[in-house]
Amino acid sequence: MSRTLRRVLVAAAALLAGAVFVPAAGAQQTSGAQPYIVGGTNASVADHPYAVYLVDERENQFCGGTLVAADTVVTAAHCAVAVHSSELGVVAGRQDKRGTDGMRLGVRRVWVAPDYEDPTTGNDIAVLTLAGSAPYRTARVAGPQDEALYAPGTMATVLGWGRLSEGGEKSDTLRSAQVPVVDDLSCGQSYDTYDPQTMLCAGYPEGGVDACQGDSGGPLVVGDTLIGVVSWGDGCAQAGKPGVYTRVSSYVEDLPGI
C-alpha cells in the first residue's frame, strides 16, 4: 500500500476544477494519499469551534486546520503549499459544508516550516494568517511543558470533514474519532521514516479508526489542547499502520502569531 498524505485528492480535483497548485520550493511530490475520519462519529462545531477547513478558489474543501488565535490557523505544510495563497480560504464556524453559517476568510500570509520538504520526512506544519478575525473559541497549542499529553495510551480526538472510508465518500459534516497515542518504538516499527522529534502516531493496533483523505491539516487534540496536525500514513485505518501527525510541541516556539 503506498503512503498517502491525509488530504482530499487535491491533485485530481485541480485537474478537474482548473485550480492552480504551487508546491513549496524543493518539495518532493508524494502519492495522492489523503485522510478522513474513519470509524468516527458526528461532531459539533459548538464543542470544537476551533476546527476549521481550507477551501480553494472554487470553494472546494481539501484540508482542515485549527484556529489558535482569532486570525491564526495551524495546518499541515503540504496543505498550505497545495493552493496559491491568493486562492486559499478558511471556513470557520460551519458544521455542514453545504451550509452558509459561519464565515469564510481569506489568507494574507502563509508561513511554512523552513525545513519542510515532504510529510514523510517531517516538519509538516504551517501557519495561516487570516485577512480578518474569527470570533470563535481557539485551541491552546501544546508546548514543551505538555509532554504528558504525548504519553502512550493517552486518548486524543481527531477532527475533520474527510472521507468516511478509504476511497469512500467524503463527509459533509464535521466528524471526530478517539484514538490512543502510540509509543515511538511501535510507530518506528510501522514506518521507517518516523521521527519522534517531529512526529507522533495515534491509532489502534487493529486499525479501524483513523483520519483519512480530506482530513490533512486538521487537529489532534487532548481536551482543547492541540498536540498534533493530521499529516500522513499508509492507507486509512489499516492494522499496524497508525496515523502520523506533526508533533506540535516541537514547533510552538517558532510558530508566528502564537
mmCIF file of C-alpha atoms in Angstrom:
data_model
loop_
_atom_site.group_PDB
_atom_site.id
_atom_site.type_symbol
_atom_site.label_atom_id
_atom_site.label_comp_id
_atom_site.label_asym_id
_atom_site.label_seq_id
_atom_site.Cartn_x
_atom_site.Cartn_y
_atom_site.Cartn_z
ATOM 1 C CA MET A 1 0.000 0.000 0.000
ATOM 2 C CA SER A 2 1.524 3.319 -0.982
ATOM 3 C CA ARG A 3 1.986 6.022 1.605
ATOM 4 C CA THR A 4 -0.600 8.730 1.476
ATOM 5 C CA LEU A 5 -0.997 12.275 2.571
ATOM 6 C CA ARG A 6 -4.091 12.866 4.607
ATOM 7 C CA ARG A 7 -5.747 15.358 2.307
ATOM 8 C CA VAL A 8 -8.504 15.020 -0.282
ATOM 9 C CA LEU A 9 -7.346 14.098 -3.774
ATOM 10 C CA VAL A 10 -6.225 17.650 -4.356
ATOM 11 C CA ALA A 11 -4.208 16.944 -7.471
ATOM 12 C CA ALA A 12 -7.105 15.207 -9.159
ATOM 13 C CA ALA A 13 -9.501 17.929 -8.084
ATOM 14 C CA ALA A 14 -7.173 20.527 -9.533
ATOM 15 C CA LEU A 15 -7.221 18.878 -12.923
ATOM 16 C CA LEU A 16 -10.994 18.753 -12.886
ATOM 17 C CA ALA A 17 -11.585 22.219 -11.485
ATOM 18 C CA GLY A 18 -8.699 24.046 -13.105
ATOM 19 C CA ALA A 19 -7.189 25.056 -9.790
ATOM 20 C CA VAL A 20 -3.549 26.112 -9.582
ATOM 21 C CA PHE A 21 -1.350 24.320 -7.063
ATOM 22 C CA VAL A 22 2.076 25.641 -6.182
ATOM 23 C CA PRO A 23 4.471 23.201 -4.483
ATOM 24 C CA ALA A 24 6.983 24.518 -1.977
ATOM 25 C CA ALA A 25 10.464 25.112 -3.319
ATOM 26 C CA GLY A 26 12.334 21.836 -3.312
ATOM 27 C CA ALA A 27 9.291 19.880 -2.224
ATOM 28 C CA GLN A 28 9.062 16.281 -3.383
ATOM 29 C CA GLN A 29 5.831 15.040 -4.868
ATOM 30 C CA THR A 30 4.315 12.141 -2.982
ATOM 31 C CA SER A 31 1.384 9.899 -3.763
ATOM 32 C CA GLY A 32 -2.085 11.471 -3.608
ATOM 33 C CA ALA A 33 -2.795 9.930 -0.245
ATOM 34 C CA GLN A 34 -5.291 11.675 1.944
ATOM 35 C CA PRO A 35 -7.067 11.320 5.272
ATOM 36 C CA TYR A 36 -10.643 11.312 6.519
ATOM 37 C CA ILE A 37 -12.266 10.269 9.756
ATOM 38 C CA VAL A 38 -12.791 6.516 9.554
ATOM 39 C CA GLY A 39 -14.707 4.804 12.325
ATOM 40 C CA GLY A 40 -15.752 8.108 13.899
ATOM 41 C CA THR A 41 -18.986 9.867 14.765
ATOM 42 C CA ASN A 42 -20.631 13.199 14.038
ATOM 43 C CA ALA A 43 -19.110 16.076 15.993
ATOM 44 C CA SER A 44 -20.373 19.541 16.840
ATOM 45 C CA VAL A 45 -18.647 22.768 15.872
ATOM 46 C CA ALA A 46 -20.155 24.179 19.064
ATOM 47 C CA ASP A 47 -17.991 21.704 21.002
ATOM 48 C CA HIS A 48 -14.944 22.219 18.772
ATOM 49 C CA PRO A 49 -15.232 25.811 17.464
ATOM 50 C CA TYR A 50 -11.521 25.874 16.638
ATOM 51 C CA ALA A 51 -11.982 23.192 13.938
ATOM 52 C CA VAL A 52 -11.872 24.877 10.508
ATOM 53 C CA TYR A 53 -11.391 23.738 6.939
ATOM 54 C CA LEU A 54 -9.474 25.024 3.927
ATOM 55 C CA VAL A 55 -11.010 25.733 0.524
ATOM 56 C CA ASP A 56 -9.620 26.608 -2.886
ATOM 57 C CA GLU A 57 -10.844 29.385 -5.202
ATOM 58 C CA ARG A 58 -13.808 27.230 -6.232
ATOM 59 C CA GLU A 59 -14.772 26.683 -2.590
ATOM 60 C CA ASN A 60 -13.745 23.013 -2.664
ATOM 61 C CA GLN A 61 -12.742 21.748 0.784
ATOM 62 C CA PHE A 62 -9.410 19.924 0.655
ATOM 63 C CA CYS A 63 -7.824 20.120 4.120
ATOM 64 C CA GLY A 64 -8.514 21.004 7.736
ATOM 65 C CA GLY A 65 -6.959 23.365 10.232
ATOM 66 C CA THR A 66 -7.082 24.618 13.813
ATOM 67 C CA LEU A 67 -7.913 28.137 14.917
ATOM 68 C CA VAL A 68 -5.300 29.031 17.566
ATOM 69 C CA ALA A 69 -5.873 32.801 17.601
ATOM 70 C CA ALA A 70 -8.615 34.985 16.160
ATOM 71 C CA ASP A 71 -6.590 35.473 12.962
ATOM 72 C CA THR A 72 -4.291 32.443 13.039
ATOM 73 C CA VAL A 73 -4.746 28.859 11.814
ATOM 74 C CA VAL A 74 -2.338 25.942 12.181
ATOM 75 C CA THR A 75 -2.445 23.385 9.375
ATOM 76 C CA ALA A 76 -0.140 20.976 7.525
ATOM 77 C CA ALA A 77 2.619 22.307 5.297
ATOM 78 C CA HIS A 78 1.515 20.039 2.460
ATOM 79 C CA CYS A 79 -1.913 21.707 2.649
ATOM 80 C CA ALA A 80 -0.533 25.238 2.740
ATOM 81 C CA VAL A 81 1.544 24.739 -0.408
ATOM 82 C CA ALA A 82 -1.199 22.907 -2.324
ATOM 83 C CA VAL A 83 -3.024 26.082 -3.344
ATOM 84 C CA HIS A 84 -1.646 29.534 -4.131
ATOM 85 C CA SER A 85 -2.194 31.835 -1.161
ATOM 86 C CA SER A 86 -4.306 34.214 -3.265
ATOM 87 C CA GLU A 87 -6.766 31.357 -3.917
ATOM 88 C CA LEU A 88 -6.753 29.936 -0.397
ATOM 89 C CA GLY A 89 -9.631 30.402 2.032
ATOM 90 C CA VAL A 90 -10.505 29.282 5.546
ATOM 91 C CA VAL A 91 -14.064 28.460 6.621
ATOM 92 C CA ALA A 92 -14.787 28.733 10.349
ATOM 93 C CA GLY A 93 -17.902 28.104 12.394
ATOM 94 C CA ARG A 94 -19.558 25.887 9.790
ATOM 95 C CA GLN A 95 -20.801 22.440 10.779
ATOM 96 C CA ASP A 96 -22.059 21.363 7.355
ATOM 97 C CA LYS A 97 -20.066 22.235 4.239
ATOM 98 C CA ARG A 98 -23.344 22.599 2.341
ATOM 99 C CA GLY A 99 -24.478 25.385 4.676
ATOM 100 C CA THR A 100 -23.808 29.119 4.776
ATOM 101 C CA ASP A 101 -23.337 29.634 8.502
ATOM 102 C CA GLY A 102 -20.038 30.701 9.990
ATOM 103 C CA MET A 103 -17.643 32.687 7.836
ATOM 104 C CA ARG A 104 -15.111 32.387 5.043
ATOM 105 C CA LEU A 105 -11.868 34.309 5.446
ATOM 106 C CA GLY A 106 -9.035 34.947 3.038
ATOM 107 C CA VAL A 107 -5.384 34.354 3.871
ATOM 108 C CA ARG A 108 -2.883 37.222 3.872
ATOM 109 C CA ARG A 109 0.225 35.330 4.913
ATOM 110 C CA VAL A 110 1.461 31.741 4.781
ATOM 111 C CA TRP A 111 4.314 30.500 6.965
ATOM 112 C CA VAL A 112 5.722 27.026 6.264
ATOM 113 C CA ALA A 113 8.282 25.289 8.487
ATOM 114 C CA PRO A 114 11.653 26.191 6.903
ATOM 115 C CA ASP A 115 12.915 22.610 6.716
ATOM 116 C CA TYR A 116 9.737 21.153 5.198
ATOM 117 C CA GLU A 117 10.289 19.024 2.093
ATOM 118 C CA ASP A 118 7.850 16.121 2.341
ATOM 119 C CA PRO A 119 5.424 14.934 5.052
ATOM 120 C CA THR A 120 7.220 11.611 5.444
ATOM 121 C CA THR A 121 10.449 13.410 6.403
ATOM 122 C CA GLY A 122 8.845 15.692 8.992
ATOM 123 C CA ASN A 123 8.249 19.424 9.534
ATOM 124 C CA ASP A 124 4.761 19.137 8.046
ATOM 125 C CA ILE A 125 3.352 22.248 9.711
ATOM 126 C CA ALA A 126 2.262 25.674 8.538
ATOM 127 C CA VAL A 127 0.570 28.786 9.914
ATOM 128 C CA LEU A 128 -2.016 30.806 8.002
ATOM 129 C CA THR A 129 -2.529 34.436 8.998
ATOM 130 C CA LEU A 130 -6.103 35.341 8.138
ATOM 131 C CA ALA A 131 -7.288 38.504 6.424
ATOM 132 C CA GLY A 132 -9.786 39.039 9.256
ATOM 133 C CA SER A 133 -10.722 37.740 12.683
ATOM 134 C CA ALA A 134 -12.868 34.715 13.507
ATOM 135 C CA PRO A 135 -14.960 35.219 16.676
ATOM 136 C CA TYR A 136 -14.702 31.632 17.871
ATOM 137 C CA ARG A 137 -13.026 29.910 20.803
ATOM 138 C CA THR A 138 -9.487 28.928 19.942
ATOM 139 C CA ALA A 139 -7.443 25.856 20.795
ATOM 140 C CA ARG A 140 -4.453 26.001 23.088
ATOM 141 C CA VAL A 141 -1.191 24.920 21.442
ATOM 142 C CA ALA A 142 0.842 22.260 23.256
ATOM 143 C CA GLY A 143 4.330 23.253 24.352
ATOM 144 C CA PRO A 144 7.364 21.532 25.878
ATOM 145 C CA GLN A 145 5.629 21.554 29.278
ATOM 146 C CA ASP A 146 2.887 19.288 27.909
ATOM 147 C CA GLU A 147 4.954 16.140 27.442
ATOM 148 C CA ALA A 148 2.416 14.158 29.487
ATOM 149 C CA LEU A 149 -0.158 14.664 26.729
ATOM 150 C CA TYR A 150 2.082 12.630 24.406
ATOM 151 C CA ALA A 151 2.335 9.636 26.745
ATOM 152 C CA PRO A 152 1.479 6.303 25.070
ATOM 153 C CA GLY A 153 -2.160 5.405 25.594
ATOM 154 C CA THR A 154 -3.341 8.991 26.012
ATOM 155 C CA MET A 155 -6.724 9.290 24.326
ATOM 156 C CA ALA A 156 -6.872 12.080 21.766
ATOM 157 C CA THR A 157 -9.563 13.360 19.417
ATOM 158 C CA VAL A 158 -9.035 13.797 15.678
ATOM 159 C CA LEU A 159 -11.449 16.072 13.796
ATOM 160 C CA GLY A 160 -12.215 16.589 10.116
ATOM 161 C CA TRP A 161 -14.542 16.668 7.146
ATOM 162 C CA GLY A 162 -12.681 13.982 5.165
ATOM 163 C CA ARG A 163 -13.682 10.613 3.749
ATOM 164 C CA LEU A 164 -15.616 8.066 5.768
ATOM 165 C CA SER A 165 -13.613 5.113 4.426
ATOM 166 C CA GLU A 166 -10.557 4.669 2.248
ATOM 167 C CA GLY A 167 -11.602 5.758 -1.226
ATOM 168 C CA GLY A 168 -15.161 6.299 0.029
ATOM 169 C CA GLU A 169 -17.492 9.262 0.265
ATOM 170 C CA LYS A 170 -16.405 12.480 1.940
ATOM 171 C CA SER A 171 -18.365 13.722 4.900
ATOM 172 C CA ASP A 172 -20.406 16.903 4.536
ATOM 173 C CA THR A 173 -20.320 17.461 8.275
ATOM 174 C CA LEU A 174 -17.643 17.617 10.937
ATOM 175 C CA ARG A 175 -16.723 14.232 12.407
ATOM 176 C CA SER A 176 -14.474 13.098 15.218
ATOM 177 C CA ALA A 177 -12.808 9.937 16.456
ATOM 178 C CA GLN A 178 -10.982 8.897 19.608
ATOM 179 C CA VAL A 179 -7.529 7.403 19.098
ATOM 180 C CA PRO A 180 -4.768 6.487 21.565
ATOM 181 C CA VAL A 181 -1.264 7.929 21.256
ATOM 182 C CA VAL A 182 1.174 5.212 20.119
ATOM 183 C CA ASP A 183 4.639 4.788 21.628
ATOM 184 C CA ASP A 184 7.589 5.862 19.488
ATOM 185 C CA LEU A 185 9.124 2.394 19.252
ATOM 186 C CA SER A 186 5.943 0.876 17.797
ATOM 187 C CA CYS A 187 5.489 3.759 15.397
ATOM 188 C CA GLY A 188 9.079 3.412 14.225
ATOM 189 C CA GLN A 189 8.417 -0.256 13.517
ATOM 190 C CA SER A 190 5.420 0.727 11.382
ATOM 191 C CA TYR A 191 7.211 3.482 9.427
ATOM 192 C CA ASP A 192 10.922 3.529 8.691
ATOM 193 C CA THR A 193 10.970 7.333 8.246
ATOM 194 C CA TYR A 194 9.253 8.044 11.561
ATOM 195 C CA ASP A 195 10.949 10.857 13.505
ATOM 196 C CA PRO A 196 9.913 11.098 17.177
ATOM 197 C CA GLN A 197 11.150 14.690 17.353
ATOM 198 C CA THR A 198 8.782 16.000 14.690
ATOM 199 C CA MET A 199 6.021 13.361 14.549
ATOM 200 C CA LEU A 200 3.723 11.267 16.701
ATOM 201 C CA CYS A 201 1.421 8.366 15.898
ATOM 202 C CA ALA A 202 -2.098 7.667 17.108
ATOM 203 C CA GLY A 203 -4.386 4.728 16.423
ATOM 204 C CA TYR A 204 -5.291 1.186 17.422
ATOM 205 C CA PRO A 205 -3.099 -1.858 16.651
ATOM 206 C CA GLU A 206 -6.062 -3.495 14.905
ATOM 207 C CA GLY A 207 -6.852 -0.337 12.908
ATOM 208 C CA GLY A 208 -10.453 0.610 12.203
ATOM 209 C CA VAL A 209 -10.285 4.217 13.423
ATOM 210 C CA ASP A 210 -8.186 6.878 11.707
ATOM 211 C CA ALA A 211 -8.060 10.155 9.840
ATOM 212 C CA CYS A 212 -8.119 9.932 6.044
ATOM 213 C CA GLN A 213 -8.431 11.798 2.738
ATOM 214 C CA GLY A 214 -9.585 15.352 3.325
ATOM 215 C CA ASP A 215 -8.533 15.461 6.987
ATOM 216 C CA SER A 216 -4.932 16.609 6.419
ATOM 217 C CA GLY A 217 -4.002 19.657 8.427
ATOM 218 C CA GLY A 218 -6.799 19.079 10.918
ATOM 219 C CA PRO A 219 -6.448 18.880 14.698
ATOM 220 C CA LEU A 220 -5.465 16.092 17.035
ATOM 221 C CA VAL A 221 -6.448 17.407 20.462
ATOM 222 C CA VAL A 222 -6.463 16.323 24.072
ATOM 223 C CA GLY A 223 -9.272 18.317 25.590
ATOM 224 C CA ASP A 224 -8.923 21.644 23.797
ATOM 225 C CA THR A 225 -5.133 21.440 23.525
ATOM 226 C CA LEU A 226 -3.675 20.910 20.047
ATOM 227 C CA ILE A 227 -0.990 18.220 20.210
ATOM 228 C CA GLY A 228 -0.844 17.119 16.571
ATOM 229 C CA VAL A 229 -1.663 18.019 12.969
ATOM 230 C CA VAL A 230 -3.020 15.325 10.638
ATOM 231 C CA SER A 231 -0.153 14.529 8.247
ATOM 232 C CA TRP A 232 0.220 11.104 6.591
ATOM 233 C CA GLY A 233 0.018 7.326 6.876
ATOM 234 C CA ASP A 234 -0.270 4.082 4.923
ATOM 235 C CA GLY A 235 -3.834 3.996 3.659
ATOM 236 C CA CYS A 236 -6.524 4.706 6.244
ATOM 237 C CA ALA A 237 -7.325 2.757 9.404
ATOM 238 C CA GLN A 238 -5.182 -0.230 8.442
ATOM 239 C CA ALA A 239 -3.998 -2.656 11.101
ATOM 240 C CA GLY A 240 -0.450 -1.909 12.216
ATOM 241 C CA LYS A 241 -0.434 1.447 10.388
ATOM 242 C CA PRO A 242 -1.459 4.212 12.792
ATOM 243 C CA GLY A 243 -1.986 7.759 11.610
ATOM 244 C CA VAL A 244 1.073 10.001 11.660
ATOM 245 C CA TYR A 245 0.728 13.546 12.990
ATOM 246 C CA THR A 246 3.052 16.528 13.258
ATOM 247 C CA ARG A 247 4.215 16.925 16.870
ATOM 248 C CA VAL A 248 3.070 20.493 17.540
ATOM 249 C CA SER A 249 5.011 20.975 20.788
ATOM 250 C CA SER A 250 8.282 20.757 18.861
ATOM 251 C CA TYR A 251 7.376 23.878 16.876
ATOM 252 C CA VAL A 252 5.354 26.075 19.222
ATOM 253 C CA GLU A 253 8.222 28.500 19.869
ATOM 254 C CA ASP A 254 8.686 29.069 16.119
ATOM 255 C CA LEU A 255 5.070 29.467 15.061
ATOM 256 C CA PRO A 256 4.210 33.077 14.164
ATOM 257 C CA GLY A 257 1.211 34.693 15.817
ATOM 258 C CA ILE A 258 1.066 32.170 18.660
#
